[in-house]
Amino acid sequence: MSGLVVHFGSMTSEQQKQAGGKGAMLSRMFQAGYPVPEGWVVLPSAFSPQSNEEQPHEMRISDPAWRQLRDGLARLRAKDKDTRFAVRSSALSEDSAHASFAGEFETVLNAATDDEIYDAIDAVARSAHSGRVQAYSSAQGIDEAHRMAVVVQRMVPSDISGVLFTADPLTGSHSRMVGNFVHGLGEKLVSGESDAAAFTIARPQGAYEGPADLAPHAKQLHRYAVRLEEQFGRPQDIEWAIADGKLYLLQARPITTLTVGDPDSYEWNDTLDGDELWVNTNIGEAICDVMTPLTWSTLRHLDNMTSTVPGYYLVSGNICGRAYTNISRRLSILAAFGVDMNRGARMMNDVLGQFPPGEKIPVTPFSRKTVAKEVIPRMAGIVRKLLSAYAGLARFLRETPDWCERMRKRIIQTETVQQLASLGRDELIPYNVKALFSLLAGAGKSVLVTKVKKELVELVGLEDANALLSNLRGGAELASLGPVTGIAKVRHGTMSREEYLRHYGHRGPHEFELSIPHPAEDEGWLDAQLADIGHAQTDVEALLSKQQAKFDEAWAKFRERYPHKARRMAKRIARVGEAARLRETARSEWIRVLRLNRTFALRVGELTGIGEDVFFLYQDELPKLLAGDRTALKHIPARKQTYKRYQAFPPFPSAIRGRFDPAQWAQDPNRRLDYYDAGSTVAEESEQSPDDQTITLRGFAGAAGRVEGSVRVLASPEEGSQLQVGEILVASTTNVGWTPLFPKAAAIVTDIGAPLSHAAIVARELGIPAVVGCGNATRRLATGDRVLVDGGQGVVRMVKPRT
């Protein structure tokens, strides 16, 4: 049968779009070989309006459609004359990731005759306009009328009926599947007429725990559930039944409580997917702004190109517009091979920061089969690309500045939407991918820093180890230090303004957010920096010389203490410097390429007449807009509203476990910035005396040195003029855009950060004491407080509160 009434087995992908959530899913499952009872979908086009003043919305199945369905029913009855049928709704808005409409539309069971089935279809179709459906639609923000398809399916005379959630719908945990069942038809379970028996199936092995009735079928149910989740890419809510010893699948839909977002409105929160650990220690330092839809989708596209782990995002995990990394997914691959995840986390402390003692990292249950079939092949492909990128890295770093300047001019000069679309598709996007792999290739040797630091700490202690690793520039230029040393050169006349902007004009505090201009676009930015450094009378070269002396002193002590190890260690420290310079240069050139996406977006806005609204479109919507499809523009007002609401939230914790509600968290006066756990309350890390006067904050030893001074809390580098020479700079996080402020600061303290974060690296090079990753420094300290910063030990102590 085709056209108006379509059998599950013959439905095309185009027809599935009109079959509603339930009908489309049953068709996909039937065609994929799942044990789905046979049936048909009566498409919306099969219904015609009836003349009825009392019920103006009434729709009836048309005569041609009814004849098609009746022929199919007759063929099925020829195989079993006692066959009965279930008639269910399949509205186009039903069983989606955002709204299930479970139980809202009418369902008719045990329909036997043609007349009963005809009346059942009529009743289901009319239920689209019932009061309860309208109320549910309003609560879900769904205003459009419901286009209704109807499923007619062979009834299963169930001995046992149940539901299975492939992840816990309450906690979001992926460690086990949960479900319940009743004896008889599933309506008893839905209506609550019978007490349901609960059961669980552990992941990934599939160990069953529950009543013995289901035990013989648990393994098979687990296999189908895992397959469905993998095939459709989301945790599933599965209805199933057992009849005459055979397992049937009756329905599957996304678990709506684990839906992470709505792309139309840009309401997005990746923590809603489950009990997982998200961190932004380094990511949040770099991507410190709330991301617009275009920025996020651009980063997500690049993440998808490099991800080796299903669901793992390095830079584009999205928690209400903030960038996070899903570290659970990455470390869970180790667990699949029996490796201790916490050991893996400890190895990454220098990059990710340290989690609260005793806190366990939640496991995403990857099976070895999944690893073998998905992760290893992906990894092999990524490794090949990384090797290729590493081989061409020197050339990439050499050629990219000129390539970017040529591309910038070509984008600006492009006159037609067709030319611009071609330029983006054929040249800009591929070069973005090339730049990302070059970045990863450049960062490949960063693990050497951790190894050498660990060895040095064991030999000379933490403070001297940091001093020995403070001369990463090694007589050459460290790209992340360039913006501040370059300003000093411009001030002294050894570098022109044009040279400075060419080298560093793409770097800034908002360099990842495409909607915000970078310094090279702002004619007054460099003037303001020069005026500030001149007013402060800071001498960058003197700071570097002072730090060089500290390095020389620490190295002399090492040579005296370990004469037989000095030669080998000198080579290792030199290699650390080379690795750091390569990593920082690769990152700088990647940012240069990334900023071209802003130039491209602005030109799209100009040629299409939407201006800077372009930043509220997703990357894949830009070529559609250039091709004349303006459908996505209707979503821009809602996305702007969501973005504005996200901007109003305070900075989020650097580590988040479980489902995170930022509105509820923001109302907590005792909220923490270092860690949030949805399942428990973690004690404050800072120490405080009973009289509430003496506060001690602990973080990472970012850069050695002890200094006492007055606190200046800044929310952004744009407030940098408030920082006075010799004050302690306290900020939630810092990135390369904060660097010009560093020479004025006597010390630096941050909420978010780790030993390899930007604040720590640049502070070490300038010889400025730094304590990073303190958690709540911006909330516990206030401008005017007098504190003692011990960068060598990672401690900040209150000396005297402000008066």
PDB file of N, CA and C in Angstrom, residues 59-90:
ATOM      1  N   MET A  59     -12.093  15.858  11.361  1.00  0.00           N
ATOM      2  CA  MET A  59     -11.504  15.286  10.153  1.00  0.00           C
ATOM      3  C   MET A  59     -11.853  13.800  10.114  1.00  0.00           C
ATOM      4  N   ARG A  60     -12.208  13.297   8.956  1.00  0.00           N
ATOM      5  CA  ARG A  60     -12.521  11.885   8.771  1.00  0.00           C
ATOM      6  C   ARG A  60     -11.608  11.278   7.732  1.00  0.00           C
ATOM      7  N   ILE A  61     -11.319   9.983   7.905  1.00  0.00           N
ATOM      8  CA  ILE A  61     -10.519   9.286   6.917  1.00  0.00           C
ATOM      9  C   ILE A  61     -11.287   9.244   5.604  1.00  0.00           C
ATOM     10  N   SER A  62     -10.591   9.557   4.526  1.00  0.00           N
ATOM     11  CA  SER A  62     -11.246   9.622   3.214  1.00  0.00           C
ATOM     12  C   SER A  62     -11.573   8.224   2.708  1.00  0.00           C
ATOM     13  N   ASP A  63     -12.489   8.138   1.773  1.00  0.00           N
ATOM     14  CA  ASP A  63     -12.902   6.835   1.246  1.00  0.00           C
ATOM     15  C   ASP A  63     -11.746   6.093   0.573  1.00  0.00           C
ATOM     16  N   PRO A  64     -10.913   6.749  -0.264  1.00  0.00           N
ATOM     17  CA  PRO A  64      -9.790   6.015  -0.879  1.00  0.00           C
ATOM     18  C   PRO A  64      -8.816   5.471   0.178  1.00  0.00           C
ATOM     19  N   ALA A  65      -8.558   6.266   1.219  1.00  0.00           N
ATOM     20  CA  ALA A  65      -7.644   5.813   2.260  1.00  0.00           C
ATOM     21  C   ALA A  65      -8.245   4.643   3.027  1.00  0.00           C
ATOM     22  N   TRP A  66      -9.532   4.713   3.310  1.00  0.00           N
ATOM     23  CA  TRP A  66     -10.174   3.624   4.052  1.00  0.00           C
ATOM     24  C   TRP A  66     -10.152   2.331   3.250  1.00  0.00           C
ATOM     25  N   ARG A  67     -10.334   2.431   1.928  1.00  0.00           N
ATOM     26  CA  ARG A  67     -10.282   1.227   1.100  1.00  0.00           C
ATOM     27  C   ARG A  67      -8.874   0.618   1.134  1.00  0.00           C
ATOM     28  N   GLN A  68      -7.861   1.473   1.082  1.00  0.00           N
ATOM     29  CA  GLN A  68      -6.479   0.978   1.150  1.00  0.00           C
ATOM     30  C   GLN A  68      -6.245   0.238   2.464  1.00  0.00           C
ATOM     31  N   LEU A  69      -6.654   0.836   3.553  1.00  0.00           N
ATOM     32  CA  LEU A  69      -6.427   0.224   4.860  1.00  0.00           C
ATOM     33  C   LEU A  69      -7.228  -1.067   4.997  1.00  0.00           C
ATOM     34  N   ARG A  70      -8.461  -1.065   4.552  1.00  0.00           N
ATOM     35  CA  ARG A  70      -9.312  -2.251   4.697  1.00  0.00           C
ATOM     36  C   ARG A  70      -8.739  -3.438   3.936  1.00  0.00           C
ATOM     37  N   ASP A  71      -8.130  -3.187   2.763  1.00  0.00           N
ATOM     38  CA  ASP A  71      -7.492  -4.268   2.011  1.00  0.00           C
ATOM     39  C   ASP A  71      -6.319  -4.866   2.805  1.00  0.00           C
ATOM     40  N   GLY A  72      -5.555  -4.004   3.432  1.00  0.00           N
ATOM     41  CA  GLY A  72      -4.442  -4.480   4.237  1.00  0.00           C
ATOM     42  C   GLY A  72      -4.896  -5.273   5.443  1.00  0.00           C
ATOM     43  N   LEU A  73      -5.940  -4.819   6.112  1.00  0.00           N
ATOM     44  CA  LEU A  73      -6.482  -5.534   7.266  1.00  0.00           C
ATOM     45  C   LEU A  73      -6.957  -6.934   6.852  1.00  0.00           C
ATOM     46  N   ALA A  74      -7.576  -7.003   5.684  1.00  0.00           N
ATOM     47  CA  ALA A  74      -8.080  -8.301   5.207  1.00  0.00           C
ATOM     48  C   ALA A  74      -6.935  -9.273   4.969  1.00  0.00           C
ATOM     49  N   ARG A  75      -5.825  -8.783   4.406  1.00  0.00           N
ATOM     50  CA  ARG A  75      -4.681  -9.672   4.169  1.00  0.00           C
ATOM     51  C   ARG A  75      -4.104 -10.177   5.486  1.00  0.00           C
ATOM     52  N   LEU A  76      -4.089  -9.358   6.513  1.00  0.00           N
ATOM     53  CA  LEU A  76      -3.550  -9.776   7.801  1.00  0.00           C
ATOM     54  C   LEU A  76      -4.496 -10.762   8.490  1.00  0.00           C
ATOM     55  N   ARG A  77      -5.821 -10.524   8.342  1.00  0.00           N
ATOM     56  CA  ARG A  77      -6.790 -11.451   8.943  1.00  0.00           C
ATOM     57  C   ARG A  77      -6.759 -12.810   8.250  1.00  0.00           C
ATOM     58  N   ALA A  78      -6.319 -12.806   6.986  1.00  0.00           N
ATOM     59  CA  ALA A  78      -6.234 -14.080   6.272  1.00  0.00           C
ATOM     60  C   ALA A  78      -5.209 -14.997   6.932  1.00  0.00           C
ATOM     61  N   LYS A  79      -4.219 -14.410   7.605  1.00  0.00           N
ATOM     62  CA  LYS A  79      -3.215 -15.202   8.307  1.00  0.00           C
ATOM     63  C   LYS A  79      -3.707 -15.610   9.697  1.00  0.00           C
ATOM     64  N   ASP A  80      -4.544 -14.746  10.308  1.00  0.00           N
ATOM     65  CA  ASP A  80      -5.051 -15.027  11.647  1.00  0.00           C
ATOM     66  C   ASP A  80      -6.391 -14.320  11.774  1.00  0.00           C
ATOM     67  N   LYS A  81      -7.498 -15.097  11.680  1.00  0.00           N
ATOM     68  CA  LYS A  81      -8.838 -14.495  11.654  1.00  0.00           C
ATOM     69  C   LYS A  81      -9.210 -13.826  12.973  1.00  0.00           C
ATOM     70  N   ASP A  82      -8.506 -14.159  14.060  1.00  0.00           N
ATOM     71  CA  ASP A  82      -8.834 -13.568  15.358  1.00  0.00           C
ATOM     72  C   ASP A  82      -7.980 -12.337  15.688  1.00  0.00           C
ATOM     73  N   THR A  83      -7.240 -11.871  14.712  1.00  0.00           N
ATOM     74  CA  THR A  83      -6.361 -10.712  14.957  1.00  0.00           C
ATOM     75  C   THR A  83      -7.170  -9.509  15.411  1.00  0.00           C
ATOM     76  N   ARG A  84      -6.659  -8.847  16.444  1.00  0.00           N
ATOM     77  CA  ARG A  84      -7.230  -7.589  16.906  1.00  0.00           C
ATOM     78  C   ARG A  84      -6.195  -6.490  16.723  1.00  0.00           C
ATOM     79  N   PHE A  85      -6.669  -5.250  16.773  1.00  0.00           N
ATOM     80  CA  PHE A  85      -5.794  -4.139  16.427  1.00  0.00           C
ATOM     81  C   PHE A  85      -5.820  -3.055  17.499  1.00  0.00           C
ATOM     82  N   ALA A  86      -4.678  -2.376  17.611  1.00  0.00           N
ATOM     83  CA  ALA A  86      -4.555  -1.177  18.444  1.00  0.00           C
ATOM     84  C   ALA A  86      -4.519   0.025  17.516  1.00  0.00           C
ATOM     85  N   VAL A  87      -5.308   1.038  17.846  1.00  0.00           N
ATOM     86  CA  VAL A  87      -5.362   2.263  17.044  1.00  0.00           C
ATOM     87  C   VAL A  87      -4.845   3.397  17.927  1.00  0.00           C
ATOM     88  N   ARG A  88      -3.713   3.999  17.503  1.00  0.00           N
ATOM     89  CA  ARG A  88      -3.044   5.005  18.340  1.00  0.00           C
ATOM     90  C   ARG A  88      -2.763   6.271  17.535  1.00  0.00           C
ATOM     91  N   SER A  89      -2.620   7.347  18.254  1.00  0.00           N
ATOM     92  CA  SER A  89      -2.268   8.624  17.642  1.00  0.00           C
ATOM     93  C   SER A  89      -0.801   8.627  17.237  1.00  0.00           C
ATOM     94  N   SER A  90      -0.494   9.446  16.236  1.00  0.00           N
ATOM     95  CA  SER A  90       0.901   9.730  15.865  1.00  0.00           C
ATOM     96  C   SER A  90       0.950  11.142  15.302  1.00  0.00           C
TER      97      SER A  90
END
